PDB file of C-alpha atoms in Angstrom:
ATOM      1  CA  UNK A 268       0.000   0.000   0.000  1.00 38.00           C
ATOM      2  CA  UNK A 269       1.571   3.636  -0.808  1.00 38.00           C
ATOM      3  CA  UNK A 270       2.070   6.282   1.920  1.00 33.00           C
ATOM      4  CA  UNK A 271      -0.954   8.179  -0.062  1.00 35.00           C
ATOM      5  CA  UNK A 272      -3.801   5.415   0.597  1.00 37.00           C
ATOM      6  CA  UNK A 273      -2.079   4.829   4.533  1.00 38.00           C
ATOM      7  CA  UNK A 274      -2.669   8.475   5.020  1.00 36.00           C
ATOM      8  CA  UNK A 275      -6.152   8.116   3.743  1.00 39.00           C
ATOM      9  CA  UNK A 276      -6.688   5.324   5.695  1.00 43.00           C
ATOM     10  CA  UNK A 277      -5.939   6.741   9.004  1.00 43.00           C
ATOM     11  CA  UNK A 278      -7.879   9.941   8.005  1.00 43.00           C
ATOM     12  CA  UNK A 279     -11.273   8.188   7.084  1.00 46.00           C
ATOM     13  CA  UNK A 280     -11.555   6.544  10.238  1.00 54.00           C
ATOM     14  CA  UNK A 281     -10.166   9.096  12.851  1.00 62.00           C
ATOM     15  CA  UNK A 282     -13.371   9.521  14.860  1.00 71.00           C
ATOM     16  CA  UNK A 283     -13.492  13.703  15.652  1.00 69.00           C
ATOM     17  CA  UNK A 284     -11.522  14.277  18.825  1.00 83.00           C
ATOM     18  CA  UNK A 285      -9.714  10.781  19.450  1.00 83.00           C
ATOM     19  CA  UNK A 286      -6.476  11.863  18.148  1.00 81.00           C
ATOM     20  CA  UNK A 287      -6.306  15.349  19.489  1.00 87.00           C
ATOM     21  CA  UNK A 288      -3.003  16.431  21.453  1.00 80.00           C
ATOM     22  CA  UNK A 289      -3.142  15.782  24.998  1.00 90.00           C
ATOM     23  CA  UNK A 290      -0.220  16.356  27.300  1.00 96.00           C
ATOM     24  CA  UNK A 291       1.848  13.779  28.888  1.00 98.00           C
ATOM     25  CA  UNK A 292       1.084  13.126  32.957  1.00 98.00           C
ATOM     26  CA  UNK A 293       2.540  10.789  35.396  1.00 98.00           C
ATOM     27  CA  UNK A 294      -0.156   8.002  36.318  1.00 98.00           C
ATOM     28  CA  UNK A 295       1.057   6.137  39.066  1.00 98.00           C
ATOM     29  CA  UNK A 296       4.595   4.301  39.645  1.00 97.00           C
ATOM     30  CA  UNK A 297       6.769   4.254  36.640  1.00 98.00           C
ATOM     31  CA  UNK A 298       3.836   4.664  34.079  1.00 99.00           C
ATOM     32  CA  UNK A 299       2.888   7.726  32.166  1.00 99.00           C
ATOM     33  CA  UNK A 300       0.609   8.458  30.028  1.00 98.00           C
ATOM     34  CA  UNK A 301       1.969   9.757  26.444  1.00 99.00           C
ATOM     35  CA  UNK A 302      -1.437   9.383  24.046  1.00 97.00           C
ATOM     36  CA  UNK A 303      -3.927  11.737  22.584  1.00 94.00           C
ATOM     37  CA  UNK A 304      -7.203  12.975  24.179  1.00 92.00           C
ATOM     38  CA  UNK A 305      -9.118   9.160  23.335  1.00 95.00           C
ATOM     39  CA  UNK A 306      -6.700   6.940  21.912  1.00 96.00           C
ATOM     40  CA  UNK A 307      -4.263   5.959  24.835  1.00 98.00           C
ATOM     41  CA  UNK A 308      -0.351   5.226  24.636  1.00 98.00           C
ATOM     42  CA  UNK A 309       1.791   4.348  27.675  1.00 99.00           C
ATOM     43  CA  UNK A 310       5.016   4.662  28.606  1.00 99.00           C
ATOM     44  CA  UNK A 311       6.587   2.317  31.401  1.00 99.00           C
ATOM     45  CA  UNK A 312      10.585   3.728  31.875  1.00 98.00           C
ATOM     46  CA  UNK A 313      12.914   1.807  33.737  1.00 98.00           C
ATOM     47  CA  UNK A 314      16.559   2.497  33.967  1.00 96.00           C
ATOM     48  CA  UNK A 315      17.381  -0.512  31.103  1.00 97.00           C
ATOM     49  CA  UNK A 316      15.070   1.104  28.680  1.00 98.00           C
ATOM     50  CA  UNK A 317      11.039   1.528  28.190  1.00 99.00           C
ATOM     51  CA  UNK A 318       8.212  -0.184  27.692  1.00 99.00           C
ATOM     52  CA  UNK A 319       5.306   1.577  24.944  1.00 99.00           C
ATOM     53  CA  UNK A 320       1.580  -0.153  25.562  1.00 99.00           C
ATOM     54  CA  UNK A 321      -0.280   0.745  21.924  1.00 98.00           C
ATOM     55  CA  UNK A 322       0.859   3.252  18.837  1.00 98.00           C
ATOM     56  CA  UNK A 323      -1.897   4.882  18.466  1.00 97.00           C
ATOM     57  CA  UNK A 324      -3.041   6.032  14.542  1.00 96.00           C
ATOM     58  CA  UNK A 325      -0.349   5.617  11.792  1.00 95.00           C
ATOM     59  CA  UNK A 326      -0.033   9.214  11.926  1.00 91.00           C
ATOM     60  CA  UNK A 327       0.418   9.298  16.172  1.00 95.00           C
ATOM     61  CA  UNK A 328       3.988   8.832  16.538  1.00 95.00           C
ATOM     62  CA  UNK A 329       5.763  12.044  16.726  1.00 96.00           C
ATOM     63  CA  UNK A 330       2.637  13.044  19.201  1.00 97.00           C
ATOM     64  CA  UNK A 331       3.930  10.172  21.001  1.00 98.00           C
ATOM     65  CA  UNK A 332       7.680  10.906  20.663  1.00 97.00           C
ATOM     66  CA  UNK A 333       6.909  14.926  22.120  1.00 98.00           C
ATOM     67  CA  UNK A 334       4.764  13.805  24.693  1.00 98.00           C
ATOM     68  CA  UNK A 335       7.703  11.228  25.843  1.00 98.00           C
ATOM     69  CA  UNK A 336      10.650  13.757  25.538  1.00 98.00           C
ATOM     70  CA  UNK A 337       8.146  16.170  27.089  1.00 98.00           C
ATOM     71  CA  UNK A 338       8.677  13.822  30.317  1.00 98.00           C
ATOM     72  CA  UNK A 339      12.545  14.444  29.858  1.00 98.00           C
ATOM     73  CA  UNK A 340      12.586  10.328  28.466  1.00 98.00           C
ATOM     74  CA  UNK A 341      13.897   9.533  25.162  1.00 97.00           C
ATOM     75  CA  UNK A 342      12.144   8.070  22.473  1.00 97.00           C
ATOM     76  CA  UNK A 343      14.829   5.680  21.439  1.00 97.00           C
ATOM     77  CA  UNK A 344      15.227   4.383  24.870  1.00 98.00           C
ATOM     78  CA  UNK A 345      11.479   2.426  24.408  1.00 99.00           C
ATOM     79  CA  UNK A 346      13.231  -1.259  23.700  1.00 98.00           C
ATOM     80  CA  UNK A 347       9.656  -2.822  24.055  1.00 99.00           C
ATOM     81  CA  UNK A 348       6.468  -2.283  21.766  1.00 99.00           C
ATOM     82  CA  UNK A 349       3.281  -3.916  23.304  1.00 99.00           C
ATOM     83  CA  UNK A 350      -0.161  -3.652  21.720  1.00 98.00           C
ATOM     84  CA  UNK A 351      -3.691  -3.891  22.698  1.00 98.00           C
ATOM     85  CA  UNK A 352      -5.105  -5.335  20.152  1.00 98.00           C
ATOM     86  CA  UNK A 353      -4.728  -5.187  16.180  1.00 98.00           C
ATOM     87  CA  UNK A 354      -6.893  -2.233  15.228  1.00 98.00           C
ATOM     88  CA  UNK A 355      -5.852   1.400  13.199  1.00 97.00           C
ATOM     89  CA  UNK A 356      -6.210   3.258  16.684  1.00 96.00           C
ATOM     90  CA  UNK A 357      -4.041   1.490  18.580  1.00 97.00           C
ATOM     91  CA  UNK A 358      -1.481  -0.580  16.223  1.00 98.00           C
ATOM     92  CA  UNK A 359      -1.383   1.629  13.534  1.00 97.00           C
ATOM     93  CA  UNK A 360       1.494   3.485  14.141  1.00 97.00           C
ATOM     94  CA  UNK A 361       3.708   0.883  15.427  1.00 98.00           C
ATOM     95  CA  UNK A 362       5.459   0.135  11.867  1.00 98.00           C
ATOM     96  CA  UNK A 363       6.738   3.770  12.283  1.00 97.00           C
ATOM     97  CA  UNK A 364       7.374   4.084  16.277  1.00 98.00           C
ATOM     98  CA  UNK A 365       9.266   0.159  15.481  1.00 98.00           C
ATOM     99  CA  UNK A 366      11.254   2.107  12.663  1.00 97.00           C
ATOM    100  CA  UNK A 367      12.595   4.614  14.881  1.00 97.00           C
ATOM    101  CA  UNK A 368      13.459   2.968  17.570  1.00 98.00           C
ATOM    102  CA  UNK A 369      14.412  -0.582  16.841  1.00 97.00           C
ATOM    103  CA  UNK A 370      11.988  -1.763  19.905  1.00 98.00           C
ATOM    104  CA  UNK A 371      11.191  -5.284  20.252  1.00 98.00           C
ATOM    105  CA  UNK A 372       7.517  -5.929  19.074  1.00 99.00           C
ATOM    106  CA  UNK A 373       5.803  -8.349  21.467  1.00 99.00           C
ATOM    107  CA  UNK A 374       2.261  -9.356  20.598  1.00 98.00           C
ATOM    108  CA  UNK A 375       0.045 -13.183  20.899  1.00 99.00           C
ATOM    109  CA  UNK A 376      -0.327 -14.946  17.884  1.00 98.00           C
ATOM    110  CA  UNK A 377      -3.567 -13.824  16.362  1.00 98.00           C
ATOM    111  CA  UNK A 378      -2.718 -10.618  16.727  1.00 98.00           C
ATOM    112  CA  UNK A 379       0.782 -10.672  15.318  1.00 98.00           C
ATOM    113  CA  UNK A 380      -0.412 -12.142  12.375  1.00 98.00           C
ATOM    114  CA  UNK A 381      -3.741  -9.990  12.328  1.00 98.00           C
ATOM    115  CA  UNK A 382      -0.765  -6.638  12.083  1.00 98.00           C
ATOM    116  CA  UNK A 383       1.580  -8.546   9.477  1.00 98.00           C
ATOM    117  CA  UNK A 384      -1.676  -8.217   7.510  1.00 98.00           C
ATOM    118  CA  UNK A 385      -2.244  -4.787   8.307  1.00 98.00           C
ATOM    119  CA  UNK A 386      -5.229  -5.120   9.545  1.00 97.00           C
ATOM    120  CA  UNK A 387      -6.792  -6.828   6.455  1.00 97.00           C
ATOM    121  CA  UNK A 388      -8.747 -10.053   6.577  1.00 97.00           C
ATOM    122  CA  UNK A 389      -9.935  -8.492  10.211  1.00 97.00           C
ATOM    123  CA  UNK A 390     -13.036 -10.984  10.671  1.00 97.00           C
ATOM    124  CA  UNK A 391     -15.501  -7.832  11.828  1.00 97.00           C
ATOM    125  CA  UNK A 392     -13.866  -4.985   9.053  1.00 96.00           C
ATOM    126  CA  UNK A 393     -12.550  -7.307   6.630  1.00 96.00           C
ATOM    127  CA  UNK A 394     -10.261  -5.170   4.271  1.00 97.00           C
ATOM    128  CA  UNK A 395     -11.695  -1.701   4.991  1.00 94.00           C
ATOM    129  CA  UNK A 396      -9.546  -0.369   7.941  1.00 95.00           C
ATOM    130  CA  UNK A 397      -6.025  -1.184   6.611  1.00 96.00           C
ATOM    131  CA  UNK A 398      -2.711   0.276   8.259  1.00 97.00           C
ATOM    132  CA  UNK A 399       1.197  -0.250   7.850  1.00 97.00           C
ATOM    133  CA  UNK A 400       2.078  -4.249   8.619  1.00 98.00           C
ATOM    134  CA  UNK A 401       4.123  -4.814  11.206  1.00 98.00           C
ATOM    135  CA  UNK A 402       6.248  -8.091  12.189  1.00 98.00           C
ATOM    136  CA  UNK A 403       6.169  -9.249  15.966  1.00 98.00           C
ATOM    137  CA  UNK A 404       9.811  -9.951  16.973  1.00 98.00           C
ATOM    138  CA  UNK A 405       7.761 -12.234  19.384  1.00 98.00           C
ATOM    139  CA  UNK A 406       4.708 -14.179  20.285  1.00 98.00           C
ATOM    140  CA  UNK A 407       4.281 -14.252  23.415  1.00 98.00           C
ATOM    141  CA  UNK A 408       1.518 -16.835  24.881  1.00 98.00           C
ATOM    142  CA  UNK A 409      -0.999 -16.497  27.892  1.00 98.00           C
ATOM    143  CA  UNK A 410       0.652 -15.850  30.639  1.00 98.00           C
ATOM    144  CA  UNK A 411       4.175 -15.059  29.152  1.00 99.00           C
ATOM    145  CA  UNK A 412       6.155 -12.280  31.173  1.00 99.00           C
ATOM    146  CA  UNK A 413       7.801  -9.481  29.047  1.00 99.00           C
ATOM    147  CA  UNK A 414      11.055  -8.094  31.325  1.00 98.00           C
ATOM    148  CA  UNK A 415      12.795  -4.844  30.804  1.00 98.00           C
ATOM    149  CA  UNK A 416      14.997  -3.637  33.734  1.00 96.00           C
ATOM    150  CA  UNK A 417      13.063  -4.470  36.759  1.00 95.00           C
ATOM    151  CA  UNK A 418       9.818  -4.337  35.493  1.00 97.00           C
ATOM    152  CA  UNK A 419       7.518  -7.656  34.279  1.00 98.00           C
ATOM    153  CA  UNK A 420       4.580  -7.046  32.736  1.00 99.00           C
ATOM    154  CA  UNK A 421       2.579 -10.398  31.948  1.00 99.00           C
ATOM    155  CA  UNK A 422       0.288 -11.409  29.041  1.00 99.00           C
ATOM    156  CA  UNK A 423      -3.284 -12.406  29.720  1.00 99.00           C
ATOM    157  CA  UNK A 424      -4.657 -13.153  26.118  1.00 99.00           C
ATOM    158  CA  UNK A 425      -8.528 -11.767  26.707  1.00 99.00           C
ATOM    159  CA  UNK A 426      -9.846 -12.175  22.668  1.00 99.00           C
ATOM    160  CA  UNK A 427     -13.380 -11.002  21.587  1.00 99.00           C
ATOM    161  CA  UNK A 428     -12.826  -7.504  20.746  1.00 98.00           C
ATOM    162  CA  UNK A 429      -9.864  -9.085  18.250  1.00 98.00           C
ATOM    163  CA  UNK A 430      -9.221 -12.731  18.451  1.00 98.00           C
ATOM    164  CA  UNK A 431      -5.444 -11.728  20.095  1.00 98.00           C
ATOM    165  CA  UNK A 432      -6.702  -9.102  22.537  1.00 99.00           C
ATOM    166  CA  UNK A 433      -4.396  -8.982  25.161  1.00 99.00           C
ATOM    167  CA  UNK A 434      -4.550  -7.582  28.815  1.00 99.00           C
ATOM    168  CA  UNK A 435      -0.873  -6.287  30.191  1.00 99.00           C
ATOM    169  CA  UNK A 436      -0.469  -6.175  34.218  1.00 99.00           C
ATOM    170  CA  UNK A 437       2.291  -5.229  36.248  1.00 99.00           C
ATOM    171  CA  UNK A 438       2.502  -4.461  40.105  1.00 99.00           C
ATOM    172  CA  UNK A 439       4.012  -1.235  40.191  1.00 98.00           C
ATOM    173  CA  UNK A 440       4.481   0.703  43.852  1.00 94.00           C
ATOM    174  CA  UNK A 441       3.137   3.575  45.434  1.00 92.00           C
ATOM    175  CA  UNK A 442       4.006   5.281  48.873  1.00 88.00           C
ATOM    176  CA  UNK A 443       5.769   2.178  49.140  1.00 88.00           C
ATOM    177  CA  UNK A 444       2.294   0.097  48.556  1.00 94.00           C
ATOM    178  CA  UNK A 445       2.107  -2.159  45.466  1.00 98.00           C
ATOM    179  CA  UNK A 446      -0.035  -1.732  43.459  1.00 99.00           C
ATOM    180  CA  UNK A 447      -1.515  -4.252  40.754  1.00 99.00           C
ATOM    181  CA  UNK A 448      -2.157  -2.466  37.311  1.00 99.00           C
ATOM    182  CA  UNK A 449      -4.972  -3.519  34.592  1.00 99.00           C
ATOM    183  CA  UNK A 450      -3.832  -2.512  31.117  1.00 99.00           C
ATOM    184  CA  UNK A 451      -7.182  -3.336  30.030  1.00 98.00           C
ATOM    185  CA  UNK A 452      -7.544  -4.624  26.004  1.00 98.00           C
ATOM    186  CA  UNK A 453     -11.008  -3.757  25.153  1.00 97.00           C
ATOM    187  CA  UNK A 454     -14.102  -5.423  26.326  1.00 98.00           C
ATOM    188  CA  UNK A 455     -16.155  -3.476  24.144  1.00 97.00           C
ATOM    189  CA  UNK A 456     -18.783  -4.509  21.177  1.00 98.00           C
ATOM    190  CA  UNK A 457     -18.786  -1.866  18.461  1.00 95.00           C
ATOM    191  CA  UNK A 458     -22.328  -1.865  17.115  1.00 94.00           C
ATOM    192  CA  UNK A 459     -21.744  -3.447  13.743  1.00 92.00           C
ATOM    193  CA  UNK A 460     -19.618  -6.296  15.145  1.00 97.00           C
ATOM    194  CA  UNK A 461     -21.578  -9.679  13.743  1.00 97.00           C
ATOM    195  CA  UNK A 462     -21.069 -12.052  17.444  1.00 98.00           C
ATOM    196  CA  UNK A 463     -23.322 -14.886  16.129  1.00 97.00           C
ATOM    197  CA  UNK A 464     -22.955 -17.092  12.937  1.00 95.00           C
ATOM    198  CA  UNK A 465     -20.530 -14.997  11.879  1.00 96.00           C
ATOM    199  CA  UNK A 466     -18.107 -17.282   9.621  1.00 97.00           C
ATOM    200  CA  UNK A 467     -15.381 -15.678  10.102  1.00 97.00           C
ATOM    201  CA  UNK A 468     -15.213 -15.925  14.318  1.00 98.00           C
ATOM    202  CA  UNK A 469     -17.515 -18.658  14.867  1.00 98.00           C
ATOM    203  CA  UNK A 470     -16.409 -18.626  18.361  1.00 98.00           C
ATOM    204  CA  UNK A 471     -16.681 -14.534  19.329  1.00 98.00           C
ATOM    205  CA  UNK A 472     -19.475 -15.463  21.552  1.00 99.00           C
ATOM    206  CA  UNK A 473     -17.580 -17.690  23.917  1.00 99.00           C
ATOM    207  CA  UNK A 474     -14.055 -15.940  23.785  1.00 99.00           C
ATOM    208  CA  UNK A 475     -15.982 -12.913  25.281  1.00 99.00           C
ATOM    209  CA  UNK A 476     -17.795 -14.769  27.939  1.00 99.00           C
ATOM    210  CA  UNK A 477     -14.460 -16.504  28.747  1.00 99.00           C
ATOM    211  CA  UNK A 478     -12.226 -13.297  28.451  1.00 99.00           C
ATOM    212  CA  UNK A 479     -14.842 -11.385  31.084  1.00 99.00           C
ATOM    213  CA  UNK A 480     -14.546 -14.385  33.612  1.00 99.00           C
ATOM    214  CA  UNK A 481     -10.380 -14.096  32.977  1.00 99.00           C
ATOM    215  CA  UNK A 482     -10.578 -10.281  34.160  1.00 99.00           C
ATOM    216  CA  UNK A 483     -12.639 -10.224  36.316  1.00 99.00           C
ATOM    217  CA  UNK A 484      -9.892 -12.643  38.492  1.00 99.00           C
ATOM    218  CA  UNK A 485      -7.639 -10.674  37.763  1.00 99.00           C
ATOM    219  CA  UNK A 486      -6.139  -8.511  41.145  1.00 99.00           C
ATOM    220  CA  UNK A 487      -7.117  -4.689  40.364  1.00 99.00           C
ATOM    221  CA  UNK A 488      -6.133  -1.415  42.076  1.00 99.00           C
ATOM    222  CA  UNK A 489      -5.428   0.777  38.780  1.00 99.00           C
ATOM    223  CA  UNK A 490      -7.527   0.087  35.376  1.00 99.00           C
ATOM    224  CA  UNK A 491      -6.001   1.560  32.410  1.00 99.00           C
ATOM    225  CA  UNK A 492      -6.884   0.493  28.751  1.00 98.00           C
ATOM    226  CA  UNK A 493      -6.391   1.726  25.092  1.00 97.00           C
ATOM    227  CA  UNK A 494      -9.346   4.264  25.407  1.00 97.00           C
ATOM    228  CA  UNK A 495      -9.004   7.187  27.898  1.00 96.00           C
ATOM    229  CA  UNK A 496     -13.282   7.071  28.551  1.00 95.00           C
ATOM    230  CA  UNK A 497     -12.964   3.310  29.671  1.00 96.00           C
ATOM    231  CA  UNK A 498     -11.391   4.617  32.567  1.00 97.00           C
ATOM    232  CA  UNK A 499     -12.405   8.390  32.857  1.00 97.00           C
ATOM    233  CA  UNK A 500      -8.789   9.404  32.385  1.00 96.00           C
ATOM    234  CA  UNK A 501      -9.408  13.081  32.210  1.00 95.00           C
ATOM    235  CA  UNK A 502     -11.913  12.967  34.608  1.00 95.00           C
ATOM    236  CA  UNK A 503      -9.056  11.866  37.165  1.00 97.00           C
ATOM    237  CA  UNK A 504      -6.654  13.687  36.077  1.00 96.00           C
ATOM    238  CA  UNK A 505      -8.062  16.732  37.088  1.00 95.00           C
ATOM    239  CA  UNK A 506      -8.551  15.557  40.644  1.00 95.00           C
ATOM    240  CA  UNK A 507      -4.797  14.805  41.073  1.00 94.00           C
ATOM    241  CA  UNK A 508      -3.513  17.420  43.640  1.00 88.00           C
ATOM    242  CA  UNK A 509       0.035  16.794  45.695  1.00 83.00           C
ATOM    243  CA  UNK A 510      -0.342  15.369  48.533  1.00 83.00           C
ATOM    244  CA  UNK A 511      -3.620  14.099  47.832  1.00 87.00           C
ATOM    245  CA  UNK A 512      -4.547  10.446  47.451  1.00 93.00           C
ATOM    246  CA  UNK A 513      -4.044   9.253  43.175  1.00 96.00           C
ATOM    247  CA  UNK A 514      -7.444   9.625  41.858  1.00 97.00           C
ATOM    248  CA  UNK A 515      -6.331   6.473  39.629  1.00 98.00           C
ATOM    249  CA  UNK A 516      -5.821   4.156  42.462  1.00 98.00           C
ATOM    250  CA  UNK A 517      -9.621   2.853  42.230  1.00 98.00           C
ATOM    251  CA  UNK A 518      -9.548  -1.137  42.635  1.00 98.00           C
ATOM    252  CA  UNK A 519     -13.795  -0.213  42.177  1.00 98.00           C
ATOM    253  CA  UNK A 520     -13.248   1.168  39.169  1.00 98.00           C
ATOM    254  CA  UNK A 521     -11.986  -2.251  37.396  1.00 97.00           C
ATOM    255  CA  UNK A 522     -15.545  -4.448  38.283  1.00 98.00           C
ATOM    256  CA  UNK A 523     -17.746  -1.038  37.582  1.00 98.00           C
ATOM    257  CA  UNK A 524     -15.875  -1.327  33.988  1.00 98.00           C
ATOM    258  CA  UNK A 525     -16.419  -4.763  33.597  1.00 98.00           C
ATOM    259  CA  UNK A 526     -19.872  -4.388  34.892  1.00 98.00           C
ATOM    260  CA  UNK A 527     -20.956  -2.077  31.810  1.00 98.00           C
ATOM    261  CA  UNK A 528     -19.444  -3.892  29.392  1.00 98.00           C
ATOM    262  CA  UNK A 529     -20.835  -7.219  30.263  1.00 99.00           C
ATOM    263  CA  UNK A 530     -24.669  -5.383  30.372  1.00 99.00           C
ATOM    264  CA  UNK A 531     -23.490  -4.047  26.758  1.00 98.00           C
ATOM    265  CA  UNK A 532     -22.176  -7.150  25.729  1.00 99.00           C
ATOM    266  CA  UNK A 533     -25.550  -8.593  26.555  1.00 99.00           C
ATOM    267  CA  UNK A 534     -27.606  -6.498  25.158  1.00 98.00           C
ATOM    268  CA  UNK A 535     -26.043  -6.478  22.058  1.00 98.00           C
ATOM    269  CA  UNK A 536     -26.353 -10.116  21.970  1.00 98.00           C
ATOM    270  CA  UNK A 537     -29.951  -9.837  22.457  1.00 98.00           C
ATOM    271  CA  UNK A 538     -29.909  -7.069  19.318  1.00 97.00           C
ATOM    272  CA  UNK A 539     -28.623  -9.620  17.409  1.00 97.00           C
ATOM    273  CA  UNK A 540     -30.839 -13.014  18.208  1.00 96.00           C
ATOM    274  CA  UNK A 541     -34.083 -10.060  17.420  1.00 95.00           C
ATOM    275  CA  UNK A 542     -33.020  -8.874  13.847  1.00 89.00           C
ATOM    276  CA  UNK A 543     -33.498 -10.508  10.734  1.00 84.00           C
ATOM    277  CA  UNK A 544     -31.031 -12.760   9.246  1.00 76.00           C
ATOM    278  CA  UNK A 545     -27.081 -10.720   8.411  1.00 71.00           C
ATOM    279  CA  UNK A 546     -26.681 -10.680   4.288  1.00 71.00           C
ATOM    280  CA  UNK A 547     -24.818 -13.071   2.653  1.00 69.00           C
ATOM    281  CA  UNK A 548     -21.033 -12.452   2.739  1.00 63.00           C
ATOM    282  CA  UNK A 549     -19.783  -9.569  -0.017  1.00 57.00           C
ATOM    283  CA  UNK A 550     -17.820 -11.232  -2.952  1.00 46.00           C
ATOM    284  CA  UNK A 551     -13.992 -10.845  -3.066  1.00 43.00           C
ATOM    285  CA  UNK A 552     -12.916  -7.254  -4.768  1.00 43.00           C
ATOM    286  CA  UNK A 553     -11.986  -7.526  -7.882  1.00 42.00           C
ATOM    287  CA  UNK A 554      -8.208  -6.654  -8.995  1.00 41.00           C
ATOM    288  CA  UNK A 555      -7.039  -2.984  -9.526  1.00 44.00           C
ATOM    289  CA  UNK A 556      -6.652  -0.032  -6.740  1.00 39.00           C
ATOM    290  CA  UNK A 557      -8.655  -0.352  -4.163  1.00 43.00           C
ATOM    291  CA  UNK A 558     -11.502   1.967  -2.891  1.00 45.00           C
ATOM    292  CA  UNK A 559     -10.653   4.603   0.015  1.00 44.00           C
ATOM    293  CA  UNK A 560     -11.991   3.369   3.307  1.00 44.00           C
ATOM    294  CA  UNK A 561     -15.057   4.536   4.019  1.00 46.00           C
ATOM    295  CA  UNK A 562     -15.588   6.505   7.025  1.00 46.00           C
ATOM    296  CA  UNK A 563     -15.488   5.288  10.452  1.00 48.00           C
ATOM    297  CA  UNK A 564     -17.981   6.200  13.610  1.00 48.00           C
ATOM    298  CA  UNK A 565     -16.678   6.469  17.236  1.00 48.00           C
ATOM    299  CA  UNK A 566     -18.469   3.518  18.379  1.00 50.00           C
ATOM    300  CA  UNK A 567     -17.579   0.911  15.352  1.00 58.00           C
ATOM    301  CA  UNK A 568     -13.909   0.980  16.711  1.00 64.00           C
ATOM    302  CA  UNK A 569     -14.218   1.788  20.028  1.00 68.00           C
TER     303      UNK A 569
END
């Protein structure tokens, strides 16, 4: 794909506001938060390099770099690319941010191979949300630890939302307190995901219900995920004060989340067993240069 149609791509589907500049704040620990006013990006520094958690749209990265020198870290100190899951928002700028710095790209399987396509064949988009492939360095399974410096940060593969989603925690401390930190993937339904009969993920359905019972044992204290309104992140960050307690420290916060999105989940479900029968799947595209994407809504990524 040229640089033309990528820049297309990531135009057509920037919902208004999501990739507006936001500035960089400390959240709690060693984490910091380096995104744009929706789409979230995370920075975890330790003294043998950084961690990054998601890069944002294929145009996000030199947000992402100014935010990070902005916290007086260096951009080509991040040795570690995680993802969320394989969407435009979140891994769309990773070819780039992997360019620049020579960071390690850890993802799980489906997802790895969901970004080495681009984003194409995506079994709820198909082809119409493409971005810059990008080649994992390494798959890392359920419960595989990624180490930089003294930090671990472990895999919890939570698919639905993509069939690789994948959940990042790490106990980071506080006033001496630690603390056990959600990097939440996404629990949510967009409203033209297809959960039943649909060919391509015959088994959406059940990787949800099993990825909700998966978080909700997970130990919780601070929720964080890819989108800042999952976890009110501005809302919060205007309550932080010195010497006051961190607003983000909210192990409540983590089962209300998972609360709503289960009752969303549900009812979406329900949607879909009352409407008539989906279309039959669109034929293949015939050869030649493809269509521009068509434009995106908040809630079909989200």
């Amino acid at each position: 794909m040229t640089l033309a149609l990528l820049l297309l791509s990531a135009v057509a589907v920037h919902p208004r506001g999501w990739a507006d500049a936001r500035e960089p704040f400390h959240v709690v620990g060693n984490v910091y938060s380096v995104g744009s006013a929706e789409v979230t990006s995370f920075l975890i520094a330790t003294p043998k390099g950084h961690v990054l958690i998601d890069g944002g749209f294929p145009e996000s990265g030199p947000q992402i770099a100014r935010n990070i020198d902005k916290l007086g870290f260096k951009l080509e100190d991040v040795k570690v690319l995680l993802v969320s899951h394989a969407h435009i928002d979140h891994a769309g700028g990773l070819a780039e941010l992997k360019r620049r710095t020579g960071a390690q790209v850890v993802a799980s399987r489906a997802d790895a191979e969901a970004m080495a396509r681009g984003g194409k064949g995506d079994p709820q988009f198909g082809d119409s949300i493409p971005f810059a492939p990008v080649y994992a360095d390494r798959i890392v399974q359920d419960g595989g630890v990624v180490r930089v410096g003294p930090t671990e940060l472990v895999a919890h593969v939570t698919p639905g939302h993509t069939q690789g989603c994948t959940t990042w925690t790490t106990v980071q401390r506080e006033d001496e307190q630690p603390l056990h930190v959600v990097f939440n993937c996404s629990m949510s339904v967009p409203e033209d995901y297809r959960l039943l009969g649909n060919p391509r993920y015959p088994r959406a359905v059940d990787d949800y219900e099993r990825s909700f019972r998966t978080l909700r044992a997970l130990p919780c204290d601070v929720l964080l995920g890819p989108h800042a309104s999952f976890f009110q992140q501005d809302e919060r960050r205007a309550r932080m004060r010195d010497g006051a307690p961190n607003p983000f420290v909210d192990p409540a916060a983590c089962g209300a989340y998972l609360d709503r999105s289960e009752q969303a989940f549900r009812a979406h479900l329900e949607r879909e067993r009352a409407a008539p029968p989906p279309p039959p799947e669109p034929a293949a595209p015939t050869a030649g240069m493809p269509p521009p994407p068509p434009a995106v809504s908040a809630s079909r990524l989200r």
